[in-house]
Amino acid sequence: MRKKHIVQKLYSLFTGELFAVIMFAVLWVLYLLMFDWAAAYLASLSSIFIFVVLEFILLQGSYYWFLKWKQVRRKDYSALPARQLRWFSWFQKCNLAFLAIALLILLDQMVSHSVERYWFLFLYLFALVEYINYYHVRLSFMSISEVKEFIHQKGFRSSKLAKELKKR
């Protein structure tokens, strides 16, 4: 891939994730302000908790792609420095702890038939998929060529961040 194409792709990845973080928060607040029915789903502590977890994971993705974008602009195609990878290793551990707590909350909501349980489940699955996408296997494909590449490969490929964390 040409350097210019890589730079553009990385820029698109980090700005896209950052845009999603901002827009999700804006929409969350707008729904609370505009729709009375939304408070039951969006204003509970459990919903706010899982939303913050999701946003935290998305911010990590944006930060990772930003760091890679800066590297490639300097013509550095290596892994991230050890110090930065230690941060991502710490983020990964935090994510697991938060997702485990969220799973306990979800189980409680399912047993108690909480009104926001399906909303919580949706956000939990969204956060879990994003966590897996960043820290384990690549689940997102942006272009037709990437989809074709996925079809031709056997099984899922490790994510870029997962490969870098394994090498350190």
PDB file of C-alpha atoms in Angstrom:
ATOM      1  CA  MET A   1       0.000   0.000   0.000  1.00  0.00           C
ATOM      2  CA  ARG A   2       1.262   3.464  -0.783  1.00  0.00           C
ATOM      3  CA  LYS A   3       2.213   5.691   2.149  1.00  0.00           C
ATOM      4  CA  LYS A   4      -0.393   8.294   1.193  1.00  0.00           C
ATOM      5  CA  HIS A   5      -3.136   5.654   1.175  1.00  0.00           C
ATOM      6  CA  ILE A   6      -2.032   4.299   4.564  1.00  0.00           C
ATOM      7  CA  VAL A   7      -1.933   7.795   6.059  1.00  0.00           C
ATOM      8  CA  GLN A   8      -5.433   8.505   4.738  1.00  0.00           C
ATOM      9  CA  LYS A   9      -6.784   5.204   6.040  1.00  0.00           C
ATOM     10  CA  LEU A  10      -5.293   5.697   9.505  1.00  0.00           C
ATOM     11  CA  TYR A  11      -6.577   9.276   9.605  1.00  0.00           C
ATOM     12  CA  SER A  12     -10.029   8.014   8.652  1.00  0.00           C
ATOM     13  CA  LEU A  13      -9.900   5.338  11.364  1.00  0.00           C
ATOM     14  CA  PHE A  14      -8.915   7.658  14.197  1.00  0.00           C
ATOM     15  CA  THR A  15     -11.232  10.502  13.211  1.00  0.00           C
ATOM     16  CA  GLY A  16     -14.105   8.094  12.578  1.00  0.00           C
ATOM     17  CA  GLU A  17     -13.798   6.552  16.027  1.00  0.00           C
ATOM     18  CA  LEU A  18     -13.469   9.976  17.643  1.00  0.00           C
ATOM     19  CA  PHE A  19     -16.485  11.261  15.710  1.00  0.00           C
ATOM     20  CA  ALA A  20     -18.493   8.245  16.897  1.00  0.00           C
ATOM     21  CA  VAL A  21     -17.538   8.927  20.528  1.00  0.00           C
ATOM     22  CA  ILE A  22     -18.637  12.557  20.263  1.00  0.00           C
ATOM     23  CA  MET A  23     -21.827  11.849  18.315  1.00  0.00           C
ATOM     24  CA  PHE A  24     -22.918   9.031  20.621  1.00  0.00           C
ATOM     25  CA  ALA A  25     -22.566  11.372  23.612  1.00  0.00           C
ATOM     26  CA  VAL A  26     -24.406  14.200  21.831  1.00  0.00           C
ATOM     27  CA  LEU A  27     -27.236  11.873  20.803  1.00  0.00           C
ATOM     28  CA  TRP A  28     -27.444  10.453  24.324  1.00  0.00           C
ATOM     29  CA  VAL A  29     -27.937  13.941  25.779  1.00  0.00           C
ATOM     30  CA  LEU A  30     -30.326  15.018  23.017  1.00  0.00           C
ATOM     31  CA  TYR A  31     -32.511  11.967  23.569  1.00  0.00           C
ATOM     32  CA  LEU A  32     -32.628  12.722  27.297  1.00  0.00           C
ATOM     33  CA  LEU A  33     -33.637  16.316  26.598  1.00  0.00           C
ATOM     34  CA  MET A  34     -36.128  15.632  23.812  1.00  0.00           C
ATOM     35  CA  PHE A  35     -37.930  12.439  24.799  1.00  0.00           C
ATOM     36  CA  ASP A  36     -39.511  11.804  28.178  1.00  0.00           C
ATOM     37  CA  TRP A  37     -39.525   8.044  27.613  1.00  0.00           C
ATOM     38  CA  ALA A  38     -35.725   8.006  27.136  1.00  0.00           C
ATOM     39  CA  ALA A  39     -34.930   8.739  30.776  1.00  0.00           C
ATOM     40  CA  ALA A  40     -35.972   5.238  31.864  1.00  0.00           C
ATOM     41  CA  TYR A  41     -33.367   3.793  29.525  1.00  0.00           C
ATOM     42  CA  LEU A  42     -30.611   6.388  29.425  1.00  0.00           C
ATOM     43  CA  ALA A  43     -30.551   7.963  32.888  1.00  0.00           C
ATOM     44  CA  SER A  44     -30.142   4.836  35.005  1.00  0.00           C
ATOM     45  CA  LEU A  45     -26.756   4.290  36.603  1.00  0.00           C
ATOM     46  CA  SER A  46     -26.359   0.948  34.863  1.00  0.00           C
ATOM     47  CA  SER A  47     -26.984   2.452  31.417  1.00  0.00           C
ATOM     48  CA  ILE A  48     -24.628   5.333  32.092  1.00  0.00           C
ATOM     49  CA  PHE A  49     -21.972   2.875  33.309  1.00  0.00           C
ATOM     50  CA  ILE A  50     -22.078   0.673  30.201  1.00  0.00           C
ATOM     51  CA  PHE A  51     -22.230   3.742  27.962  1.00  0.00           C
ATOM     52  CA  VAL A  52     -19.065   5.114  29.596  1.00  0.00           C
ATOM     53  CA  VAL A  53     -17.398   1.712  29.155  1.00  0.00           C
ATOM     54  CA  LEU A  54     -18.299   1.727  25.452  1.00  0.00           C
ATOM     55  CA  GLU A  55     -17.045   5.282  25.022  1.00  0.00           C
ATOM     56  CA  PHE A  56     -13.820   4.406  26.876  1.00  0.00           C
ATOM     57  CA  ILE A  57     -13.164   1.490  24.523  1.00  0.00           C
ATOM     58  CA  LEU A  58     -13.938   3.580  21.436  1.00  0.00           C
ATOM     59  CA  LEU A  59     -11.574   6.286  22.674  1.00  0.00           C
ATOM     60  CA  GLN A  60      -8.830   3.679  23.002  1.00  0.00           C
ATOM     61  CA  GLY A  61      -9.363   2.705  19.382  1.00  0.00           C
ATOM     62  CA  SER A  62      -9.224   6.312  18.282  1.00  0.00           C
ATOM     63  CA  TYR A  63      -6.075   6.871  20.318  1.00  0.00           C
ATOM     64  CA  TYR A  64      -4.402   3.770  18.851  1.00  0.00           C
ATOM     65  CA  TRP A  65      -5.159   4.803  15.258  1.00  0.00           C
ATOM     66  CA  PHE A  66      -4.002   8.348  16.040  1.00  0.00           C
ATOM     67  CA  LEU A  67      -0.649   7.037  17.302  1.00  0.00           C
ATOM     68  CA  LYS A  68      -0.280   4.813  14.225  1.00  0.00           C
ATOM     69  CA  TRP A  69      -1.192   7.752  11.954  1.00  0.00           C
ATOM     70  CA  LYS A  70       1.506   9.907  13.595  1.00  0.00           C
ATOM     71  CA  GLN A  71       4.040   7.082  13.174  1.00  0.00           C
ATOM     72  CA  VAL A  72       3.329   6.522   9.493  1.00  0.00           C
ATOM     73  CA  ARG A  73       3.512  10.247   8.790  1.00  0.00           C
ATOM     74  CA  ARG A  74       7.092  10.037  10.149  1.00  0.00           C
ATOM     75  CA  LYS A  75       7.711   7.009   7.878  1.00  0.00           C
ATOM     76  CA  ASP A  76       7.923   4.752  10.919  1.00  0.00           C
ATOM     77  CA  TYR A  77       6.151   1.460  10.210  1.00  0.00           C
ATOM     78  CA  SER A  78       7.246  -0.327  13.392  1.00  0.00           C
ATOM     79  CA  ALA A  79       5.181  -1.294  16.414  1.00  0.00           C
ATOM     80  CA  LEU A  80       4.301   1.326  18.961  1.00  0.00           C
ATOM     81  CA  PRO A  81       6.953   2.086  21.589  1.00  0.00           C
ATOM     82  CA  ALA A  82       6.920  -0.130  24.693  1.00  0.00           C
ATOM     83  CA  ARG A  83       5.659   2.719  26.894  1.00  0.00           C
ATOM     84  CA  GLN A  84       2.567   3.188  24.734  1.00  0.00           C
ATOM     85  CA  LEU A  85       1.970  -0.544  24.515  1.00  0.00           C
ATOM     86  CA  ARG A  86       2.071  -0.723  28.329  1.00  0.00           C
ATOM     87  CA  TRP A  87      -0.794   1.799  28.361  1.00  0.00           C
ATOM     88  CA  PHE A  88      -2.801  -0.368  25.984  1.00  0.00           C
ATOM     89  CA  SER A  89      -2.060  -3.428  28.100  1.00  0.00           C
ATOM     90  CA  TRP A  90      -3.383  -1.520  31.125  1.00  0.00           C
ATOM     91  CA  PHE A  91      -6.438  -0.388  29.112  1.00  0.00           C
ATOM     92  CA  GLN A  92      -7.072  -4.008  28.166  1.00  0.00           C
ATOM     93  CA  LYS A  93      -7.088  -5.072  31.824  1.00  0.00           C
ATOM     94  CA  CYS A  94      -9.405  -2.194  32.751  1.00  0.00           C
ATOM     95  CA  ASN A  95     -11.745  -3.138  29.905  1.00  0.00           C
ATOM     96  CA  LEU A  96     -11.937  -6.726  31.138  1.00  0.00           C
ATOM     97  CA  ALA A  97     -12.732  -5.565  34.667  1.00  0.00           C
ATOM     98  CA  PHE A  98     -15.414  -3.152  33.447  1.00  0.00           C
ATOM     99  CA  LEU A  99     -16.945  -5.762  31.120  1.00  0.00           C
ATOM    100  CA  ALA A 100     -17.003  -8.313  33.967  1.00  0.00           C
ATOM    101  CA  ILE A 101     -18.786  -5.825  36.234  1.00  0.00           C
ATOM    102  CA  ALA A 102     -21.185  -5.021  33.390  1.00  0.00           C
ATOM    103  CA  LEU A 103     -21.910  -8.725  32.912  1.00  0.00           C
ATOM    104  CA  LEU A 104     -22.893  -9.001  36.577  1.00  0.00           C
ATOM    105  CA  ILE A 105     -25.150  -5.961  36.166  1.00  0.00           C
ATOM    106  CA  LEU A 106     -26.680  -7.512  33.048  1.00  0.00           C
ATOM    107  CA  LEU A 107     -27.377 -10.785  34.855  1.00  0.00           C
ATOM    108  CA  ASP A 108     -29.045  -8.871  37.679  1.00  0.00           C
ATOM    109  CA  GLN A 109     -31.151  -6.915  35.186  1.00  0.00           C
ATOM    110  CA  MET A 110     -32.279 -10.072  33.409  1.00  0.00           C
ATOM    111  CA  VAL A 111     -33.326 -11.675  36.694  1.00  0.00           C
ATOM    112  CA  SER A 112     -35.088  -8.537  37.959  1.00  0.00           C
ATOM    113  CA  HIS A 113     -36.645  -7.741  34.552  1.00  0.00           C
ATOM    114  CA  SER A 114     -35.302  -4.198  34.667  1.00  0.00           C
ATOM    115  CA  VAL A 115     -36.865  -1.879  32.092  1.00  0.00           C
ATOM    116  CA  GLU A 116     -33.521  -0.998  30.491  1.00  0.00           C
ATOM    117  CA  ARG A 117     -32.171  -4.565  30.332  1.00  0.00           C
ATOM    118  CA  TYR A 118     -32.372  -4.865  26.524  1.00  0.00           C
ATOM    119  CA  TRP A 119     -30.824  -1.443  26.020  1.00  0.00           C
ATOM    120  CA  PHE A 120     -28.083  -2.427  28.438  1.00  0.00           C
ATOM    121  CA  LEU A 121     -27.612  -5.736  26.598  1.00  0.00           C
ATOM    122  CA  PHE A 122     -27.260  -3.891  23.283  1.00  0.00           C
ATOM    123  CA  LEU A 123     -24.641  -1.510  24.697  1.00  0.00           C
ATOM    124  CA  TYR A 124     -22.844  -4.371  26.437  1.00  0.00           C
ATOM    125  CA  LEU A 125     -22.613  -6.371  23.209  1.00  0.00           C
ATOM    126  CA  PHE A 126     -21.474  -3.262  21.329  1.00  0.00           C
ATOM    127  CA  ALA A 127     -18.703  -2.661  23.899  1.00  0.00           C
ATOM    128  CA  LEU A 128     -17.734  -6.342  23.886  1.00  0.00           C
ATOM    129  CA  VAL A 129     -17.484  -6.435  20.077  1.00  0.00           C
ATOM    130  CA  GLU A 130     -15.358  -3.272  20.070  1.00  0.00           C
ATOM    131  CA  TYR A 131     -13.105  -4.724  22.771  1.00  0.00           C
ATOM    132  CA  ILE A 132     -12.651  -7.950  20.781  1.00  0.00           C
ATOM    133  CA  ASN A 133     -12.108  -5.951  17.585  1.00  0.00           C
ATOM    134  CA  TYR A 134      -9.268  -3.927  19.113  1.00  0.00           C
ATOM    135  CA  TYR A 135      -7.604  -6.404  21.444  1.00  0.00           C
ATOM    136  CA  HIS A 136      -8.124  -9.810  19.844  1.00  0.00           C
ATOM    137  CA  VAL A 137      -9.418 -10.344  16.312  1.00  0.00           C
ATOM    138  CA  ARG A 138     -10.309  -7.954  13.575  1.00  0.00           C
ATOM    139  CA  LEU A 139     -14.082  -7.837  13.196  1.00  0.00           C
ATOM    140  CA  SER A 140     -14.574  -4.653  11.183  1.00  0.00           C
ATOM    141  CA  PHE A 141     -14.137  -4.376   7.452  1.00  0.00           C
ATOM    142  CA  MET A 142     -14.487  -1.008   5.773  1.00  0.00           C
ATOM    143  CA  SER A 143     -14.140  -1.658   2.070  1.00  0.00           C
ATOM    144  CA  ILE A 144     -15.084  -4.237  -0.530  1.00  0.00           C
ATOM    145  CA  SER A 145     -11.431  -5.236  -0.903  1.00  0.00           C
ATOM    146  CA  GLU A 146     -11.200  -5.904   2.852  1.00  0.00           C
ATOM    147  CA  VAL A 147     -14.348  -8.045   2.715  1.00  0.00           C
ATOM    148  CA  LYS A 148     -12.897 -10.000  -0.233  1.00  0.00           C
ATOM    149  CA  GLU A 149      -9.633 -10.432   1.682  1.00  0.00           C
ATOM    150  CA  PHE A 150     -11.591 -11.763   4.686  1.00  0.00           C
ATOM    151  CA  ILE A 151     -13.441 -14.282   2.502  1.00  0.00           C
ATOM    152  CA  HIS A 152     -10.163 -15.601   1.077  1.00  0.00           C
ATOM    153  CA  GLN A 153      -8.379 -15.925   4.398  1.00  0.00           C
ATOM    154  CA  LYS A 154      -9.157 -18.834   6.652  1.00  0.00           C
ATOM    155  CA  GLY A 155     -10.618 -17.582   9.916  1.00  0.00           C
ATOM    156  CA  PHE A 156     -10.291 -14.260  11.607  1.00  0.00           C
ATOM    157  CA  ARG A 157      -7.006 -12.373  11.695  1.00  0.00           C
ATOM    158  CA  SER A 158      -5.534 -10.913  14.845  1.00  0.00           C
ATOM    159  CA  SER A 159      -6.070  -7.194  15.196  1.00  0.00           C
ATOM    160  CA  LYS A 160      -3.094  -4.874  14.671  1.00  0.00           C
ATOM    161  CA  LEU A 161      -3.069  -3.919  18.351  1.00  0.00           C
ATOM    162  CA  ALA A 162      -3.229  -7.577  19.436  1.00  0.00           C
ATOM    163  CA  LYS A 163      -0.204  -8.365  17.244  1.00  0.00           C
ATOM    164  CA  GLU A 164       1.739  -5.470  18.740  1.00  0.00           C
ATOM    165  CA  LEU A 165       0.856  -6.434  22.284  1.00  0.00           C
ATOM    166  CA  LYS A 166       1.981 -10.030  21.680  1.00  0.00           C
ATOM    167  CA  LYS A 167       5.376  -8.895  20.373  1.00  0.00           C
ATOM    168  CA  ARG A 168       6.247  -6.732  23.347  1.00  0.00           C
TER     169      ARG A 168
END
